[in-house]
PDB file of C-alpha atoms and ligand atoms in Angstrom:
ATOM      1  CA  UNK E 805      -9.449  74.110  11.048  1.00  0.00           C
ATOM      2  CA  UNK E 806     -10.729  71.955  13.957  1.00  0.00           C
ATOM      3  CA  UNK E 807     -12.901  69.677  11.868  1.00  0.00           C
ATOM      4  CA  UNK E 808     -10.120  68.909   9.652  1.00  0.00           C
ATOM      5  CA  UNK E 809      -7.869  68.006  12.630  1.00  0.00           C
ATOM      6  CA  UNK E 810     -10.707  65.843  13.990  1.00  0.00           C
ATOM      7  CA  UNK E 811     -10.975  63.855  10.738  1.00  0.00           C
ATOM      8  CA  UNK E 812      -7.340  63.263  10.411  1.00  0.00           C
ATOM      9  CA  UNK E 813      -7.002  61.965  13.818  1.00  0.00           C
ATOM     10  CA  UNK E 814     -10.030  59.812  13.256  1.00  0.00           C
ATOM     11  CA  UNK E 815      -8.198  58.286  10.165  1.00  0.00           C
ATOM     12  CA  UNK E 816      -5.104  57.728  12.079  1.00  0.00           C
ATOM     13  CA  UNK E 817      -6.899  56.058  14.867  1.00  0.00           C
ATOM     14  CA  UNK E 818      -8.153  53.455  12.429  1.00  0.00           C
ATOM     15  CA  UNK E 819      -4.595  52.832  11.282  1.00  0.00           C
ATOM     16  CA  UNK E 820      -2.607  50.292  13.277  1.00  0.00           C
ATOM     17  CA  UNK E 821       0.940  49.466  12.572  1.00  0.00           C
ATOM     18  CA  UNK E 822       1.648  45.791  13.377  1.00  0.00           C
ATOM     19  CA  UNK E 823       5.021  45.491  12.032  1.00  0.00           C
ATOM     20  CA  UNK E 824       7.359  47.498  10.042  1.00  0.00           C
ATOM     21  CA  UNK E 825       5.611  46.188   6.848  1.00  0.00           C
ATOM     22  CA  UNK E 826       2.011  45.645   8.233  1.00  0.00           C
ATOM     23  CA  UNK E 827      -0.930  48.132   8.364  1.00  0.00           C
ATOM     24  CA  UNK E 828      -4.307  47.265   9.854  1.00  0.00           C
ATOM     25  CA  UNK E 829      -6.845  49.850   8.460  1.00  0.00           C
ATOM     26  CA  UNK E 830     -10.096  49.226  10.472  1.00  0.00           C
ATOM     27  CA  UNK E 831     -13.377  50.094   8.758  1.00  0.00           C
ATOM     28  CA  UNK E 832     -11.524  51.054   5.428  1.00  0.00           C
ATOM     29  CA  UNK E 833     -14.109  49.565   3.069  1.00  0.00           C
ATOM     30  CA  UNK E 834     -17.163  49.994   5.323  1.00  0.00           C
ATOM     31  CA  UNK E 835     -19.041  52.191   2.855  1.00  0.00           C
ATOM     32  CA  UNK E 836     -18.433  49.861  -0.048  1.00  0.00           C
ATOM     33  CA  UNK E 837     -19.239  46.495   1.614  1.00  0.00           C
ATOM     34  CA  UNK E 838     -22.814  46.172  -0.042  1.00  0.00           C
ATOM     35  CA  UNK E 839     -21.354  46.735  -3.536  1.00  0.00           C
ATOM     36  CA  UNK E 840     -18.405  44.512  -2.747  1.00  0.00           C
ATOM     37  CA  UNK E 841     -21.062  41.791  -1.633  1.00  0.00           C
ATOM     38  CA  UNK E 842     -23.023  42.200  -4.859  1.00  0.00           C
ATOM     39  CA  UNK E 843     -19.769  41.676  -7.053  1.00  0.00           C
ATOM     40  CA  UNK E 844     -19.023  38.596  -4.978  1.00  0.00           C
ATOM     41  CA  UNK E 845     -22.470  37.243  -5.676  1.00  0.00           C
ATOM     42  CA  UNK E 846     -21.921  37.846  -9.537  1.00  0.00           C
ATOM     43  CA  UNK E 847     -18.432  36.247  -9.375  1.00  0.00           C
ATOM     44  CA  UNK E 848     -19.524  33.097  -7.554  1.00  0.00           C
ATOM     45  CA  UNK E 849     -22.274  32.524 -10.082  1.00  0.00           C
ATOM     46  CA  UNK E 850     -19.727  31.897 -12.629  1.00  0.00           C
ATOM     47  CA  UNK E 851     -16.869  30.461 -10.397  1.00  0.00           C
ATOM     48  CA  UNK E 852     -18.728  28.854  -7.407  1.00  0.00           C
ATOM     49  CA  UNK E 853     -16.887  28.653  -3.715  1.00  0.00           C
ATOM     50  CA  UNK E 854     -15.488  25.165  -3.539  1.00  0.00           C
ATOM     51  CA  UNK E 855     -13.477  23.115  -0.994  1.00  0.00           C
ATOM     52  CA  UNK E 856     -10.239  22.335  -2.264  1.00  0.00           C
ATOM     53  CA  UNK E 857      -7.889  19.528  -1.548  1.00  0.00           C
ATOM     54  CA  UNK E 858      -4.562  20.046   0.042  1.00  0.00           C
ATOM     55  CA  UNK E 859      -1.404  18.230  -1.469  1.00  0.00           C
ATOM     56  CA  UNK E 860      -1.705  15.517   1.501  1.00  0.00           C
ATOM     57  CA  UNK E 861      -5.390  14.970   0.647  1.00  0.00           C
ATOM     58  CA  UNK E 862      -7.279  16.915   3.330  1.00  0.00           C
ATOM     59  CA  UNK E 863     -10.365  18.722   2.235  1.00  0.00           C
ATOM     60  CA  UNK E 864     -10.007  22.485   3.310  1.00  0.00           C
ATOM     61  CA  UNK E 865     -12.895  23.854   5.659  1.00  0.00           C
ATOM     62  CA  UNK E 866     -12.829  27.092   3.703  1.00  0.00           C
ATOM     63  CA  UNK E 867     -14.880  27.584   0.552  1.00  0.00           C
ATOM     64  CA  UNK E 868     -12.560  29.190  -2.043  1.00  0.00           C
ATOM     65  CA  UNK E 869     -12.622  30.842  -5.446  1.00  0.00           C
ATOM     66  CA  UNK E 870     -11.096  33.554  -7.505  1.00  0.00           C
ATOM     67  CA  UNK E 871     -11.232  36.636  -9.738  1.00  0.00           C
ATOM     68  CA  UNK E 872      -8.684  38.464 -11.778  1.00  0.00           C
ATOM     69  CA  UNK E 873      -6.057  37.126 -14.323  1.00  0.00           C
ATOM     70  CA  UNK E 874      -4.731  34.227 -12.021  1.00  0.00           C
ATOM     71  CA  UNK E 875      -6.234  32.376  -9.248  1.00  0.00           C
ATOM     72  CA  UNK E 876      -4.662  30.298  -6.321  1.00  0.00           C
ATOM     73  CA  UNK E 877      -5.555  26.709  -6.326  1.00  0.00           C
ATOM     74  CA  UNK E 878      -4.437  23.623  -4.391  1.00  0.00           C
ATOM     75  CA  UNK E 879      -5.008  19.957  -5.467  1.00  0.00           C
ATOM     76  CA  UNK E 880      -3.033  16.647  -4.878  1.00  0.00           C
ATOM     77  CA  UNK E 881      -0.288  18.020  -6.979  1.00  0.00           C
ATOM     78  CA  UNK E 882       0.378  21.010  -4.889  1.00  0.00           C
ATOM     79  CA  UNK E 883      -0.308  24.747  -4.397  1.00  0.00           C
ATOM     80  CA  UNK E 884      -0.150  26.880  -7.564  1.00  0.00           C
ATOM     81  CA  UNK E 885      -1.557  29.627  -9.471  1.00  0.00           C
ATOM     82  CA  UNK E 886      -3.809  29.013 -12.671  1.00  0.00           C
ATOM     83  CA  UNK E 887      -5.523  31.120 -15.141  1.00  0.00           C
ATOM     84  CA  UNK E 888      -8.330  28.706 -15.525  1.00  0.00           C
ATOM     85  CA  UNK E 889     -10.954  27.626 -13.245  1.00  0.00           C
ATOM     86  CA  UNK E 890     -10.206  23.894 -12.759  1.00  0.00           C
ATOM     87  CA  UNK E 891     -13.939  23.041 -12.492  1.00  0.00           C
ATOM     88  CA  UNK E 892     -15.030  24.880 -15.527  1.00  0.00           C
ATOM     89  CA  UNK E 893     -11.684  25.272 -17.493  1.00  0.00           C
ATOM     90  CA  UNK E 894     -12.634  28.766 -18.006  1.00  0.00           C
ATOM     91  CA  UNK E 895     -10.965  32.011 -17.265  1.00  0.00           C
ATOM     92  CA  UNK E 896     -11.739  33.386 -13.648  1.00  0.00           C
ATOM     93  CA  UNK E 897     -14.086  36.304 -13.585  1.00  0.00           C
ATOM     94  CA  UNK E 898     -12.594  39.623 -14.025  1.00  0.00           C
ATOM     95  CA  UNK E 899     -11.583  41.564 -10.943  1.00  0.00           C
ATOM     96  CA  UNK E 900     -14.073  44.255 -10.425  1.00  0.00           C
ATOM     97  CA  UNK E 901     -12.516  47.725 -10.635  1.00  0.00           C
ATOM     98  CA  UNK E 902     -13.910  48.611  -7.176  1.00  0.00           C
ATOM     99  CA  UNK E 903     -11.911  45.826  -5.912  1.00  0.00           C
ATOM    100  CA  UNK E 904      -8.605  46.802  -7.470  1.00  0.00           C
ATOM    101  CA  UNK E 905      -9.105  50.499  -6.656  1.00  0.00           C
ATOM    102  CA  UNK E 906      -9.563  49.913  -2.899  1.00  0.00           C
ATOM    103  CA  UNK E 907      -6.712  47.354  -2.633  1.00  0.00           C
ATOM    104  CA  UNK E 908      -4.361  49.801  -4.405  1.00  0.00           C
ATOM    105  CA  UNK E 909      -5.512  52.680  -2.109  1.00  0.00           C
ATOM    106  CA  UNK E 910      -4.968  50.419   1.100  1.00  0.00           C
ATOM    107  CA  UNK E 911      -1.554  49.201  -0.316  1.00  0.00           C
ATOM    108  CA  UNK E 912      -0.646  52.977  -0.827  1.00  0.00           C
ATOM    109  CA  UNK E 913      -1.534  53.889   2.764  1.00  0.00           C
ATOM    110  CA  UNK E 914       0.511  50.978   4.037  1.00  0.00           C
ATOM    111  CA  UNK E 915       3.640  52.184   2.126  1.00  0.00           C
ATOM    112  CA  UNK E 916       3.383  50.220  -1.075  1.00  0.00           C
ATOM    113  CA  UNK E 917       2.497  52.817  -3.711  1.00  0.00           C
ATOM    114  CA  UNK E 918       3.255  50.524  -6.928  1.00  0.00           C
ATOM    115  CA  UNK E 919       0.846  47.829  -6.022  1.00  0.00           C
ATOM    116  CA  UNK E 920      -0.714  45.883  -9.073  1.00  0.00           C
ATOM    117  CA  UNK E 921      -2.837  43.123  -8.124  1.00  0.00           C
ATOM    118  CA  UNK E 922      -3.542  40.395 -10.683  1.00  0.00           C
ATOM    119  CA  UNK E 923      -5.061  37.751  -8.580  1.00  0.00           C
ATOM    120  CA  UNK E 924      -7.690  37.906  -5.981  1.00  0.00           C
ATOM    121  CA  UNK E 925      -8.610  34.854  -3.744  1.00  0.00           C
ATOM    122  CA  UNK E 926     -11.959  34.896  -2.329  1.00  0.00           C
ATOM    123  CA  UNK E 927     -12.417  32.808   0.795  1.00  0.00           C
ATOM    124  CA  UNK E 928     -15.722  31.758   2.609  1.00  0.00           C
ATOM    125  CA  UNK E 929     -15.746  30.706   6.103  1.00  0.00           C
ATOM    126  CA  UNK E 930     -18.837  29.218   7.689  1.00  0.00           C
ATOM    127  CA  UNK E 931     -19.185  28.769  11.560  1.00  0.00           C
ATOM    128  CA  UNK E 932     -16.110  26.370  12.413  1.00  0.00           C
ATOM    129  CA  UNK E 933     -14.244  26.877   9.270  1.00  0.00           C
ATOM    130  CA  UNK E 934     -10.452  27.734   9.928  1.00  0.00           C
ATOM    131  CA  UNK E 935      -7.234  28.137   8.065  1.00  0.00           C
ATOM    132  CA  UNK E 936      -4.093  26.849   9.508  1.00  0.00           C
ATOM    133  CA  UNK E 937      -0.809  28.846  10.097  1.00  0.00           C
ATOM    134  CA  UNK E 938       0.848  29.244   6.745  1.00  0.00           C
ATOM    135  CA  UNK E 939       3.089  31.625   4.686  1.00  0.00           C
ATOM    136  CA  UNK E 940       1.838  33.196   1.464  1.00  0.00           C
ATOM    137  CA  UNK E 941       4.917  32.146  -0.490  1.00  0.00           C
ATOM    138  CA  UNK E 942       3.432  30.731  -4.046  1.00  0.00           C
ATOM    139  CA  UNK E 943       3.632  34.372  -5.644  1.00  0.00           C
ATOM    140  CA  UNK E 944       6.661  35.021  -7.907  1.00  0.00           C
ATOM    141  CA  UNK E 945       7.048  38.648  -6.810  1.00  0.00           C
ATOM    142  CA  UNK E 946       7.530  38.831  -2.935  1.00  0.00           C
ATOM    143  CA  UNK E 947       8.363  42.363  -3.116  1.00  0.00           C
ATOM    144  CA  UNK E 948       4.380  43.158  -3.546  1.00  0.00           C
ATOM    145  CA  UNK E 949       2.342  43.022  -0.309  1.00  0.00           C
ATOM    146  CA  UNK E 950      -0.815  41.028   0.153  1.00  0.00           C
ATOM    147  CA  UNK E 951      -4.000  42.954   0.776  1.00  0.00           C
ATOM    148  CA  UNK E 952      -6.714  41.496   2.771  1.00  0.00           C
ATOM    149  CA  UNK E 953     -10.311  42.701   3.154  1.00  0.00           C
ATOM    150  CA  UNK E 954     -12.629  41.179   5.669  1.00  0.00           C
ATOM    151  CA  UNK E 955     -16.486  41.008   5.388  1.00  0.00           C
ATOM    152  CA  UNK E 956     -19.237  39.559   7.567  1.00  0.00           C
ATOM    153  CA  UNK E 957     -18.767  37.854  10.991  1.00  0.00           C
ATOM    154  CA  UNK E 958     -15.558  38.418  12.661  1.00  0.00           C
ATOM    155  CA  UNK E 959     -12.534  36.094  12.739  1.00  0.00           C
ATOM    156  CA  UNK E 960      -9.624  35.706  15.120  1.00  0.00           C
ATOM    157  CA  UNK E 961      -6.620  36.121  12.933  1.00  0.00           C
ATOM    158  CA  UNK E 962      -3.384  34.701  14.109  1.00  0.00           C
ATOM    159  CA  UNK E 963      -0.239  36.881  13.379  1.00  0.00           C
ATOM    160  CA  UNK E 964       2.921  35.095  13.624  1.00  0.00           C
ATOM    161  CA  UNK E 965       6.418  35.550  12.911  1.00  0.00           C
ATOM    162  CA  UNK E 966       8.871  34.219   9.890  1.00  0.00           C
ATOM    163  CA  UNK E 967       9.066  30.687  11.856  1.00  0.00           C
ATOM    164  CA  UNK E 968       6.106  28.384  12.063  1.00  0.00           C
ATOM    165  CA  UNK E 969       6.857  28.114  15.736  1.00  0.00           C
ATOM    166  CA  UNK E 970       7.195  31.631  16.461  1.00  0.00           C
ATOM    167  CA  UNK E 971       4.593  33.109  18.945  1.00  0.00           C
ATOM    168  CA  UNK E 972       1.450  34.412  17.337  1.00  0.00           C
ATOM    169  CA  UNK E 973      -0.615  37.581  18.236  1.00  0.00           C
ATOM    170  CA  UNK E 974      -4.355  37.235  17.919  1.00  0.00           C
ATOM    171  CA  UNK E 975      -6.365  40.009  16.394  1.00  0.00           C
ATOM    172  CA  UNK E 976     -10.051  40.406  15.491  1.00  0.00           C
ATOM    173  CA  UNK E 977     -10.749  40.954  11.953  1.00  0.00           C
ATOM    174  CA  UNK E 978     -14.198  42.509  11.401  1.00  0.00           C
ATOM    175  CA  UNK E 979     -16.400  43.530   8.718  1.00  0.00           C
ATOM    176  CA  UNK E 980     -14.729  46.356   6.754  1.00  0.00           C
ATOM    177  CA  UNK E 981     -11.216  45.989   7.905  1.00  0.00           C
ATOM    178  CA  UNK E 982      -8.400  45.877   5.710  1.00  0.00           C
ATOM    179  CA  UNK E 983      -4.954  44.265   6.604  1.00  0.00           C
ATOM    180  CA  UNK E 984      -1.798  44.995   4.477  1.00  0.00           C
ATOM    181  CA  UNK E 985       1.402  43.002   4.831  1.00  0.00           C
ATOM    182  CA  UNK E 986       4.750  43.170   2.898  1.00  0.00           C
ATOM    183  CA  UNK E 987       8.377  44.099   2.908  1.00  0.00           C
ATOM    184  CA  UNK E 988      10.023  42.585   6.088  1.00  0.00           C
ATOM    185  CA  UNK E 989       6.531  41.006   7.036  1.00  0.00           C
ATOM    186  CA  UNK E 990       5.701  39.510   3.843  1.00  0.00           C
ATOM    187  CA  UNK E 991       6.473  35.893   4.629  1.00  0.00           C
ATOM    188  CA  UNK E 992       5.233  36.053   8.221  1.00  0.00           C
ATOM    189  CA  UNK E 993       3.032  32.987   9.250  1.00  0.00           C
ATOM    190  CA  UNK E 994      -0.883  33.725   9.538  1.00  0.00           C
ATOM    191  CA  UNK E 995      -3.970  31.853   9.979  1.00  0.00           C
ATOM    192  CA  UNK E 996      -7.581  32.032  11.043  1.00  0.00           C
ATOM    193  CA  UNK E 997      -8.875  30.153  14.154  1.00  0.00           C
ATOM    194  CA  UNK E 998     -12.264  28.310  13.729  1.00  0.00           C
ATOM    195  CA  UNK E 999     -14.900  30.765  13.087  1.00  0.00           C
ATOM    196  CA  UNK E1000     -17.297  31.221  16.183  1.00  0.00           C
ATOM    197  CA  UNK E1001     -21.003  31.197  15.833  1.00  0.00           C
ATOM    198  CA  UNK E1002     -22.315  34.592  14.901  1.00  0.00           C
ATOM    199  CA  UNK E1003     -24.777  36.518  12.402  1.00  0.00           C
ATOM    200  CA  UNK E1004     -23.895  39.388  10.276  1.00  0.00           C
ATOM    201  CA  UNK E1005     -26.698  41.616   8.949  1.00  0.00           C
ATOM    202  CA  UNK E1006     -25.423  41.560   5.203  1.00  0.00           C
ATOM    203  CA  UNK E1007     -23.842  38.037   5.260  1.00  0.00           C
ATOM    204  CA  UNK E1008     -25.584  35.917   7.959  1.00  0.00           C
ATOM    205  CA  UNK E1009     -23.437  33.146   9.403  1.00  0.00           C
ATOM    206  CA  UNK E1010     -20.453  33.601   7.194  1.00  0.00           C
ATOM    207  CA  UNK E1011     -17.153  35.418   6.964  1.00  0.00           C
ATOM    208  CA  UNK E1012     -15.770  36.344   3.496  1.00  0.00           C
ATOM    209  CA  UNK E1013     -12.104  37.297   3.067  1.00  0.00           C
ATOM    210  CA  UNK E1014     -10.586  38.623  -0.057  1.00  0.00           C
ATOM    211  CA  UNK E1015      -6.931  38.610  -0.562  1.00  0.00           C
ATOM    212  CA  UNK E1016      -5.230  40.547  -3.450  1.00  0.00           C
ATOM    213  CA  UNK E1017      -1.974  39.284  -4.627  1.00  0.00           C
ATOM    214  CA  UNK E1018       0.660  40.427  -7.190  1.00  0.00           C
ATOM    215  CA  UNK E1019       2.474  37.611  -9.182  1.00  0.00           C
ATOM    216  CA  UNK E1020       4.091  39.623 -11.906  1.00  0.00           C
TER     217      UNK E1020
HETATM  218  C1  SIN Q   1      -5.479  34.009   3.755  1.00  0.00           C
HETATM  219  O1  SIN Q   1      -4.430  33.869   4.475  1.00  0.00           O
HETATM  220  O2  SIN Q   1      -5.443  33.581   2.597  1.00  0.00           O
HETATM  221  C2  SIN Q   1      -6.660  34.464   4.212  1.00  0.00           C
HETATM  222  C3  SIN Q   1      -6.680  35.204   5.673  1.00  0.00           C
HETATM  223  C4  SIN Q   1      -8.107  35.548   6.182  1.00  0.00           C
HETATM  224  O3  SIN Q   1      -8.983  34.891   5.967  1.00  0.00           O
HETATM  225  O4  SIN Q   1      -7.871  36.606   6.889  1.00  0.00           O
HETATM  226 FE1  FE2 Q   2      -2.491  33.389   3.495  1.00  0.00          FE
END
């Protein structure tokens, strides 16, 4: 049927292979963004965004919090995962089932059918916030991919290679986009350039990024 073909082509057009192990799925979470934002509001009432210190004493410009069993934290002692929020000493808020379901679906599309996220880092970028080039390598299980949701104003994402000095590709991540990387691309360097002034109807002058991680 013509309509089915069109639908399939549409879906394929939104899926962009950026590497053997990397898939960008544009608009994947578009219809859930309002619900996701409500969940983030609930999470951040219990575990507010905070600017953490890097091991060398710099305060990050990105506000961070977590949900799920384990959360990523950084302090003067280093980067690590913790079951407790260091501010409240309480367990991080639960990962909403909607988050888990969408992340698992996106991972499946990208070629990772067994993804079981147990941690979820939530980053808030205000105008000017940035995230320097880094690898996500604090997870025990490097076989599982990273799944990233973008919400709010757009960001220029830097997609590098396995060495810090490798050339980076720049791509714009917009509200509703999902990026999945794993396999041979799992340890590629990546970062976010300073967020440019902008305004989004649902989130105003901010970008929120959620990354799902599997530690076990
Ligand atoms: C991250 O690398 O943890 C976040 C990436 C992003 O904000 O797009
Ligand atoms: Fe990262």
